[in-house]
Coordinates of C-alpha atoms and ligand atoms in Angstrom, one line a residue:
Chain A
M1 CA -7.4 1.3 -18.8
P2 CA -7.3 2.1 -15.1
A3 CA -4.6 4.5 -13.8
P4 CA -1.2 2.9 -13.3
C5 CA -0.5 1.9 -9.8
I6 CA 1.8 4.3 -8.0
I7 CA 4.4 2.4 -5.8
C8 CA 5.5 4.2 -2.9
V9 CA 8.7 3.2 -1.4
A10 CA 9.1 3.8 2.3
I11 CA 12.8 4.0 2.9
T12 CA 14.0 3.7 6.5
G13 CA 10.8 4.3 8.5
S14 CA 11.3 5.6 11.9
V15 CA 11.6 2.2 13.9
P16 CA 13.9 -0.4 12.2
Q17 CA 17.7 -0.2 13.2
K18 CA 20.8 -1.8 11.6
S19 CA 20.7 -4.3 14.5
D20 CA 17.4 -5.5 13.1
N21 CA 18.4 -5.5 9.6
P22 CA 21.7 -4.5 8.2
A23 CA 20.1 -3.4 5.0
V24 CA 18.2 -0.5 6.7
P25 CA 19.5 2.6 5.2
I26 CA 20.3 5.1 7.8
T27 CA 22.8 7.6 6.7
V28 CA 21.6 10.2 3.8
T29 CA 23.9 8.6 1.5
E30 CA 22.6 5.0 2.1
Q31 CA 19.1 6.5 1.8
I32 CA 19.8 8.0 -1.6
E33 CA 21.3 4.8 -3.0
S34 CA 18.5 2.8 -1.7
T35 CA 15.8 5.1 -3.1
H36 CA 17.7 5.1 -6.4
A37 CA 17.5 1.4 -6.5
A38 CA 13.9 1.4 -5.8
F39 CA 13.3 4.2 -8.4
E40 CA 15.1 2.0 -10.8
A41 CA 12.7 -0.7 -9.9
G42 CA 9.5 1.3 -10.5
A43 CA 8.8 3.2 -7.2
A44 CA 7.4 6.8 -8.1
I45 CA 7.1 8.2 -4.7
C46 CA 9.8 8.2 -1.9
H47 CA 8.3 8.4 1.6
A48 CA 11.2 9.4 3.7
H49 CA 12.2 9.8 7.4
V50 CA 15.7 10.8 8.4
R51 CA 17.9 9.6 11.2
E52 CA 20.8 10.8 13.3
D53 CA 24.1 8.9 12.6
D54 CA 23.4 6.5 15.4
G55 CA 19.9 5.7 14.2
T56 CA 17.8 7.7 16.3
P57 CA 14.8 9.3 14.4
T58 CA 14.9 12.9 13.9
S59 CA 13.1 15.7 12.0
D60 CA 16.2 17.7 11.3
P61 CA 15.5 20.1 8.4
D62 CA 19.3 20.0 7.3
R63 CA 19.0 15.9 7.0
F64 CA 15.8 16.2 5.0
A65 CA 17.4 18.9 2.8
A66 CA 20.2 16.8 2.0
L67 CA 18.2 13.7 1.4
K68 CA 15.9 15.8 -0.8
E69 CA 18.5 17.1 -2.9
G70 CA 20.1 13.8 -3.6
I71 CA 17.0 12.1 -4.6
E72 CA 16.1 14.7 -6.9
K73 CA 19.6 14.3 -8.4
H74 CA 19.6 10.6 -8.6
C75 CA 16.0 10.0 -9.4
P76 CA 14.7 12.7 -11.6
G77 CA 11.0 12.9 -11.6
M78 CA 10.5 10.9 -8.5
I79 CA 7.9 12.3 -6.0
V80 CA 9.5 13.2 -2.7
Q81 CA 7.3 12.7 0.5
L82 CA 8.8 13.9 3.8
S83 CA 7.4 12.3 7.0
T84 CA 5.9 14.7 9.6
G85 CA 5.3 11.7 11.9
G86 CA 5.3 11.8 15.5
R87 CA 8.0 9.2 16.1
S88 CA 10.6 11.6 14.8
G89 CA 9.9 14.7 16.9
A90 CA 7.3 16.5 18.9
G91 CA 4.9 19.6 18.3
T92 CA 5.8 21.8 15.4
A93 CA 9.4 20.3 15.1
R94 CA 7.5 17.7 13.2
G95 CA 6.9 20.2 10.2
G96 CA 10.4 21.9 10.4
M97 CA 11.1 20.5 7.1
L98 CA 7.9 21.8 5.4
P99 CA 9.6 25.2 4.2
L100 CA 11.8 22.8 1.8
A101 CA 8.5 22.6 -0.2
P102 CA 8.9 18.8 -0.9
D103 CA 6.3 17.6 -3.4
M104 CA 4.3 15.7 -0.7
A105 CA 4.4 15.3 3.1
S106 CA 2.7 12.8 5.3
L107 CA -0.2 14.2 7.5
S108 CA -2.0 12.5 10.3
V109 CA -5.3 14.2 11.2
G110 CA -6.3 12.1 14.2
S111 CA -4.8 10.4 17.2
N112 CA -4.7 6.7 17.7
N113 CA -2.9 4.0 20.0
F114 CA 0.4 2.6 18.9
P115 CA 2.1 -0.6 20.4
T116 CA 3.2 1.0 23.5
R117 CA 1.9 4.7 23.5
V118 CA -0.5 7.0 22.1
Y119 CA 0.2 8.5 18.7
E120 CA -0.6 12.0 19.6
N121 CA -1.8 14.5 16.7
P122 CA -3.6 17.2 18.9
P123 CA -6.2 19.2 16.7
D124 CA -4.2 22.6 16.8
L125 CA -1.0 20.7 15.5
V126 CA -2.9 19.0 12.8
D127 CA -4.1 22.5 11.8
W128 CA -0.7 24.0 12.0
L129 CA 0.9 21.1 9.8
A130 CA -1.8 21.5 7.2
A131 CA -1.5 25.2 7.0
E132 CA 2.1 24.9 6.5
M133 CA 1.5 22.5 3.8
L134 CA -0.9 24.9 2.1
K135 CA 1.5 27.6 2.5
H136 CA 4.4 25.9 0.9
H137 CA 2.2 23.9 -1.8
V138 CA 3.0 20.6 -0.2
K139 CA 0.5 17.8 -1.3
P140 CA -0.3 16.1 2.0
E141 CA -0.9 12.0 2.2
I142 CA -3.3 11.6 4.9
E143 CA -2.3 8.7 7.1
A144 CA -5.6 7.0 8.1
F145 CA -4.9 4.9 11.0
D146 CA -8.5 4.5 11.8
L147 CA -11.8 5.4 9.9
S148 CA -12.7 8.6 11.5
H149 CA -9.3 9.9 9.9
I150 CA -10.9 9.7 6.5
F151 CA -13.9 11.7 7.7
Q152 CA -11.6 14.2 9.3
A153 CA -9.8 14.6 6.0
K154 CA -13.2 15.2 4.3
K155 CA -13.9 17.8 6.8
M156 CA -10.7 19.7 6.5
A157 CA -11.0 19.6 2.7
D158 CA -14.3 21.1 2.8
D159 CA -13.4 24.0 5.0
G160 CA -10.3 24.7 3.2
R161 CA -7.6 23.3 5.5
L162 CA -6.6 20.8 2.9
A163 CA -6.3 21.3 -0.9
D164 CA -9.1 19.1 -2.2
P165 CA -9.2 16.1 -2.8
P166 CA -6.7 14.7 -0.4
Y167 CA -4.6 11.7 -1.1
V168 CA -5.5 9.2 1.6
Q169 CA -3.4 6.3 2.7
F170 CA -5.1 3.5 4.8
V171 CA -2.5 2.2 7.4
M172 CA -3.4 -1.3 8.7
G173 CA -1.7 -3.8 11.0
V174 CA -0.3 -1.4 13.7
K175 CA -0.8 -3.1 17.0
N176 CA -3.5 -1.4 19.0
A177 CA -4.6 0.5 16.0
M178 CA -6.5 -0.8 12.9
P179 CA -5.7 -4.5 12.2
A180 CA -5.5 -5.7 8.6
D181 CA -9.1 -6.6 8.0
R182 CA -10.5 -7.3 4.6
E183 CA -13.9 -6.0 5.3
V184 CA -12.7 -2.8 6.8
F185 CA -10.3 -2.4 3.8
D186 CA -13.4 -2.7 1.5
F187 CA -15.4 -0.2 3.7
Y188 CA -12.3 2.4 3.6
V189 CA -12.3 2.2 -0.1
A190 CA -16.1 2.6 -0.4
T191 CA -16.0 5.4 2.0
T192 CA -13.2 7.1 0.4
R193 CA -15.1 7.0 -2.9
R194 CA -18.3 8.2 -1.4
L195 CA -16.5 11.1 0.3
F196 CA -14.1 12.3 -2.4
G197 CA -15.6 10.9 -5.5
P198 CA -15.2 7.7 -7.4
D199 CA -12.0 8.7 -9.0
A200 CA -10.2 10.0 -5.9
P201 CA -6.9 8.3 -5.7
W202 CA -6.0 6.1 -2.5
C203 CA -3.3 4.2 -1.3
A204 CA -2.9 1.4 1.5
A205 CA 0.1 0.2 3.7
G206 CA 0.2 -3.0 5.5
V207 CA 2.7 -2.8 8.4
G208 CA 5.2 -5.6 9.1
R209 CA 3.9 -9.0 8.0
N210 CA 0.7 -7.3 6.7
Q211 CA 2.6 -5.7 4.0
A212 CA 2.2 -8.3 1.1
V213 CA -1.5 -9.0 1.8
V214 CA -2.5 -5.3 1.9
N215 CA -0.4 -4.6 -1.3
D216 CA -2.3 -7.4 -3.0
W217 CA -5.8 -5.8 -1.8
A218 CA -4.9 -2.4 -2.9
I219 CA -3.5 -3.3 -6.3
A220 CA -6.5 -5.6 -7.0
A221 CA -9.0 -2.9 -6.0
G222 CA -7.4 -0.1 -8.2
G223 CA -5.6 1.5 -5.4
H224 CA -1.8 2.5 -4.9
A225 CA 0.6 0.6 -3.0
R226 CA 3.3 1.6 -0.3
T227 CA 6.1 -0.9 0.1
Chain B
M1 CA -39.8 -11.0 20.1
P2 CA -36.7 -9.0 20.3
A3 CA -34.8 -8.3 23.4
P4 CA -36.4 -5.2 25.2
C5 CA -34.3 -2.0 24.5
I6 CA -32.1 -0.9 27.4
I7 CA -32.2 2.8 28.2
C8 CA -29.0 4.2 29.7
V9 CA -29.3 7.6 31.1
A10 CA -26.3 9.7 31.2
I11 CA -26.5 12.1 34.0
T12 CA -24.5 15.0 34.3
G13 CA -21.6 14.0 32.0
S14 CA -18.3 15.7 32.4
V15 CA -18.8 18.9 30.3
P16 CA -22.1 20.7 30.9
Q17 CA -22.3 23.1 33.9
K18 CA -25.2 24.9 35.5
S19 CA -24.5 27.9 33.5
D20 CA -25.2 25.8 30.3
N21 CA -28.4 24.4 31.6
P22 CA -29.7 24.8 35.1
A23 CA -31.2 21.4 35.1
V24 CA -27.8 19.7 35.0
P25 CA -27.6 17.7 38.2
I26 CA -24.3 18.6 40.0
T27 CA -24.4 17.5 43.6
V28 CA -24.9 14.0 44.5
T29 CA -28.3 14.7 45.9
E30 CA -29.4 16.3 42.7
Q31 CA -27.9 13.3 40.7
I32 CA -29.8 10.8 42.7
E33 CA -33.1 12.4 42.2
S34 CA -32.6 13.1 38.6
T35 CA -31.5 9.5 38.3
H36 CA -34.6 8.5 40.3
A37 CA -36.9 10.4 37.7
A38 CA -35.2 8.5 34.8
F39 CA -35.6 5.1 36.6
E40 CA -39.4 5.8 37.0
A41 CA -39.5 6.9 33.4
G42 CA -38.0 3.6 32.3
A43 CA -34.1 3.9 32.3
A44 CA -32.3 0.7 33.4
I45 CA -28.7 1.8 33.5
C46 CA -27.2 5.0 35.0
H47 CA -24.1 6.2 33.4
A48 CA -22.5 8.4 36.0
H49 CA -20.0 11.0 36.5
V50 CA -19.2 13.1 39.5
R51 CA -18.4 16.8 40.1
E52 CA -16.9 18.9 42.9
D53 CA -19.3 21.2 44.5
D54 CA -18.2 23.8 42.1
G55 CA -18.9 21.7 39.0
T56 CA -15.3 20.6 38.2
P57 CA -15.4 17.0 36.9
T58 CA -13.6 14.7 39.3
S59 CA -13.0 10.8 39.9
D60 CA -13.1 11.0 43.7
P61 CA -14.1 7.5 44.9
D62 CA -16.1 8.9 47.9
R63 CA -18.3 11.0 45.7
F64 CA -18.9 7.9 43.6
A65 CA -19.5 6.0 46.7
A66 CA -22.2 8.3 47.9
L67 CA -23.9 8.4 44.4
K68 CA -23.8 4.6 44.1
E69 CA -25.4 4.2 47.4
G70 CA -28.1 6.7 46.8
I71 CA -29.1 5.2 43.4
E72 CA -29.2 1.6 44.9
K73 CA -31.4 3.0 47.6
H74 CA -33.7 5.1 45.3
C75 CA -33.7 3.0 42.2
P76 CA -33.7 -0.7 43.2
G77 CA -32.5 -3.0 40.5
M78 CA -31.0 -0.2 38.3
I79 CA -27.6 -1.0 36.9
V80 CA -25.0 1.5 38.0
Q81 CA -22.3 2.2 35.3
L82 CA -19.5 4.6 36.7
S83 CA -17.4 6.5 34.1
T84 CA -13.5 6.0 34.0
G85 CA -13.4 8.7 31.3
G86 CA -10.5 10.7 30.9
R87 CA -12.2 14.2 31.4
S88 CA -12.7 13.4 35.2
G89 CA -9.0 12.5 36.0
A90 CA -5.7 11.3 34.8
G91 CA -3.9 8.0 34.9
T92 CA -4.9 5.3 37.4
A93 CA -7.1 7.9 39.3
R94 CA -9.5 7.2 36.6
G95 CA -10.0 3.9 37.9
G96 CA -10.1 4.7 41.8
M97 CA -13.7 4.0 42.2
L98 CA -13.5 0.4 40.6
P99 CA -13.0 -1.3 44.1
L100 CA -16.7 -0.1 44.8
A101 CA -17.6 -3.0 42.4
P102 CA -20.3 -1.1 40.6
D103 CA -22.3 -3.2 38.1
M104 CA -20.6 -1.6 35.1
A105 CA -17.9 0.9 34.3
S106 CA -17.0 2.6 31.0
L107 CA -13.9 1.6 29.3
S108 CA -12.1 3.4 26.3
V109 CA -9.6 1.0 24.7
G110 CA -8.0 3.3 22.2
S111 CA -7.2 6.9 21.7
N112 CA -8.7 9.5 19.4
N113 CA -9.1 13.3 19.2
F114 CA -11.6 15.5 21.2
P115 CA -12.7 18.9 20.0
T116 CA -9.6 20.6 21.5
R117 CA -7.2 17.7 22.5
V118 CA -6.3 14.1 22.4
Y119 CA -8.3 11.8 24.4
E120 CA -5.5 9.8 25.7
N121 CA -5.9 6.2 26.7
P122 CA -2.4 4.7 26.5
P123 CA -2.3 0.9 26.2
D124 CA -0.9 0.2 29.6
L125 CA -3.7 2.3 31.3
V126 CA -6.2 0.6 29.2
D127 CA -5.0 -2.8 30.4
W128 CA -4.9 -1.6 33.9
L129 CA -8.3 -0.5 33.9
A130 CA -9.5 -3.8 32.4
A131 CA -7.7 -5.7 34.9
E132 CA -9.3 -3.8 37.9
M133 CA -12.7 -4.5 36.2
L134 CA -11.9 -8.2 35.9
K135 CA -10.8 -8.3 39.7
H136 CA -13.9 -6.4 40.9
H137 CA -16.4 -8.2 38.5
V138 CA -17.2 -4.9 36.8
K139 CA -18.9 -5.3 33.4
P140 CA -17.2 -2.8 30.9
E141 CA -19.0 -0.9 28.6
I142 CA -16.6 -0.2 25.7
E143 CA -16.7 3.2 24.4
A144 CA -16.0 3.0 20.7
F145 CA -15.2 6.5 19.5
D146 CA -13.7 4.9 16.3
L147 CA -13.9 1.6 14.4
S148 CA -10.6 0.1 15.5
H149 CA -11.8 0.3 19.2
I150 CA -14.3 -2.4 18.5
F151 CA -11.5 -4.5 17.1
Q152 CA -9.4 -3.8 20.1
A153 CA -12.2 -5.0 22.2
K154 CA -12.4 -8.3 20.3
K155 CA -8.7 -8.7 20.8
M156 CA -8.8 -7.9 24.5
A157 CA -11.9 -10.4 25.0
D158 CA -9.9 -13.1 23.1
D159 CA -6.9 -12.9 25.2
G160 CA -8.7 -12.7 28.5
R161 CA -8.2 -9.1 29.2
L162 CA -12.2 -8.6 29.1
A163 CA -15.0 -10.9 30.1
D164 CA -16.5 -12.1 26.9
P165 CA -18.6 -10.7 25.1
P166 CA -18.0 -7.1 25.9
Y167 CA -20.8 -4.6 25.9
V168 CA -19.9 -2.1 23.1
Q169 CA -21.2 1.5 22.7
F170 CA -20.6 3.5 19.4
V171 CA -20.1 7.0 20.3
M172 CA -20.8 9.4 17.2
G173 CA -20.7 13.1 16.7
V174 CA -17.9 14.2 18.9
K175 CA -16.1 16.8 16.9
N176 CA -12.5 15.7 15.4
A177 CA -13.7 11.9 16.3
M178 CA -16.3 9.8 14.5
P179 CA -19.3 12.0 13.1
A180 CA -23.0 10.6 13.2
D181 CA -22.9 8.8 9.7
R182 CA -25.5 6.4 8.9
E183 CA -23.2 4.0 6.8
V184 CA -20.7 4.0 9.5
F185 CA -23.2 3.2 12.1
D186 CA -24.5 0.2 9.8
F187 CA -20.9 -0.9 9.5
Y188 CA -20.4 -0.7 13.2
V189 CA -23.4 -2.9 13.8
A190 CA -22.4 -5.5 11.1
T191 CA -18.9 -5.4 12.6
T192 CA -19.9 -6.1 16.1
R193 CA -22.0 -9.0 15.0
R194 CA -19.2 -10.4 13.0
L195 CA -16.7 -10.1 15.8
F196 CA -18.9 -10.9 18.8
G197 CA -22.0 -12.9 17.4
P198 CA -25.3 -11.8 15.9
D199 CA -26.8 -11.7 19.5
A200 CA -24.1 -9.6 21.2
P201 CA -25.6 -6.7 22.7
W202 CA -24.6 -3.2 21.7
C203 CA -25.6 0.5 22.3
A204 CA -25.2 3.8 20.5
A205 CA -24.8 7.3 21.8
G206 CA -25.1 10.5 19.7
V207 CA -23.4 13.4 21.3
G208 CA -25.2 16.8 21.5
R209 CA -27.6 17.4 18.5
N210 CA -26.9 13.9 17.3
Q211 CA -28.4 12.3 20.3
A212 CA -32.2 11.9 18.8
V213 CA -31.0 10.5 15.4
V214 CA -28.6 8.1 16.7
N215 CA -31.2 6.8 19.3
D216 CA -33.6 6.3 16.4
W217 CA -31.0 4.4 14.4
A218 CA -30.1 2.1 17.4
I219 CA -33.7 1.3 18.4
A220 CA -34.6 0.5 15.0
A221 CA -31.6 -1.7 14.4
G222 CA -32.2 -3.7 17.7
G223 CA -29.6 -2.0 19.8
H224 CA -29.6 -0.2 23.0
A225 CA -29.8 3.5 23.5
R226 CA -28.1 6.2 25.5
T227 CA -29.9 9.3 26.5
Ligands
ZN301 ZN1 6.5 7.0 7.7
ZN302 ZN1 22.3 7.0 -7.1
ZN303 ZN1 -19.6 9.6 30.3
ZN304 ZN1 -35.5 9.5 45.1

């Protein structure tokens, strides 16, 4: 029997606002209850961003601490994954929540373009975030926005900057980065298996209207899914 | 008979100095004679960066004009390709030489990491450089430091931001970007053929000690080579 599919629920993200969709959970209380509902529906990982009260993305460790505590209370056993993404802060502020020692945190290991700007992950910041995760025993989820990021994760695992094997997520469908292309998806899977072994776990996320199709591909190919 | 292999000679680059290798041509006069020697030896494209007298990289249009004029005089028929790379300038200064209307210019269409920093090619700058190339009838060479850059070139060609089909170069072996990996190379070739047609020309460059092996791969696979 293949390993069960892990569903990771991405509550909130860093972009959508109540004005886009009133159901987007913004306050920590809303986030906890939204996560609780997803947990009841089968989600096993919560990928979390936090916001200011006005909806602005932030990396505020106090917000993250309150959210983590709420999820642990309402959703016992759920894996908490905190975002260190660059839309919520800059420089080492992106990793200010890592001393909370969440189960997991997202980690970008390369740079790429986003719809209107460069998603900047300079090598020294990547190494600092990875070192903080090692120090606090946080399992990284590698956000692969492009193919070279999978190779970079392998290099970092080989030289001890990551605990081996990393959990890689393919991110597809971001404008100006990698589109949701089926042949690339298959090559991502093959490359991950080649570099990390046939049983290495991996996940895939399709952004926006690409979500459902990438979920389909990932589940059918034996990977895990981000909603 | 397959199409002849086009050899592109990259004189100077933006990184090496006389202190690394006394043979690196720095002054325009040295660059012209170095290019002339390569032309006599069979190179058909000159990929050119310019330097200040002290070796510092620059995008100075006057330097590029003098170099272009010298190459055209000493190497009749050679294709002149000027670099718009980000190591020699910032922002629109990177394209200040495009009104010289060289035959070609390099164009990065995405961002990625370099050994110690982010190679920043923000979407609006990419679009501006591409528009300048269209305006001055300059053929871009797309520098694909990662897989998504080939897809970005396709998107830009489809919506008229590039003249179709673009000339794509795979760049492999830059630390923190894409390594020189044979399976990736094969996938790059297959992807280029899928997106731009089986006869679309492409080129490959291996950086530093990866140069010879990537040249071997490219020539054997029917592509063109950067020295
Ligand atoms: Zn996120
Ligand atoms: Zn609850
Ligand atoms: Zn160059
Ligand atoms: Zn000469």
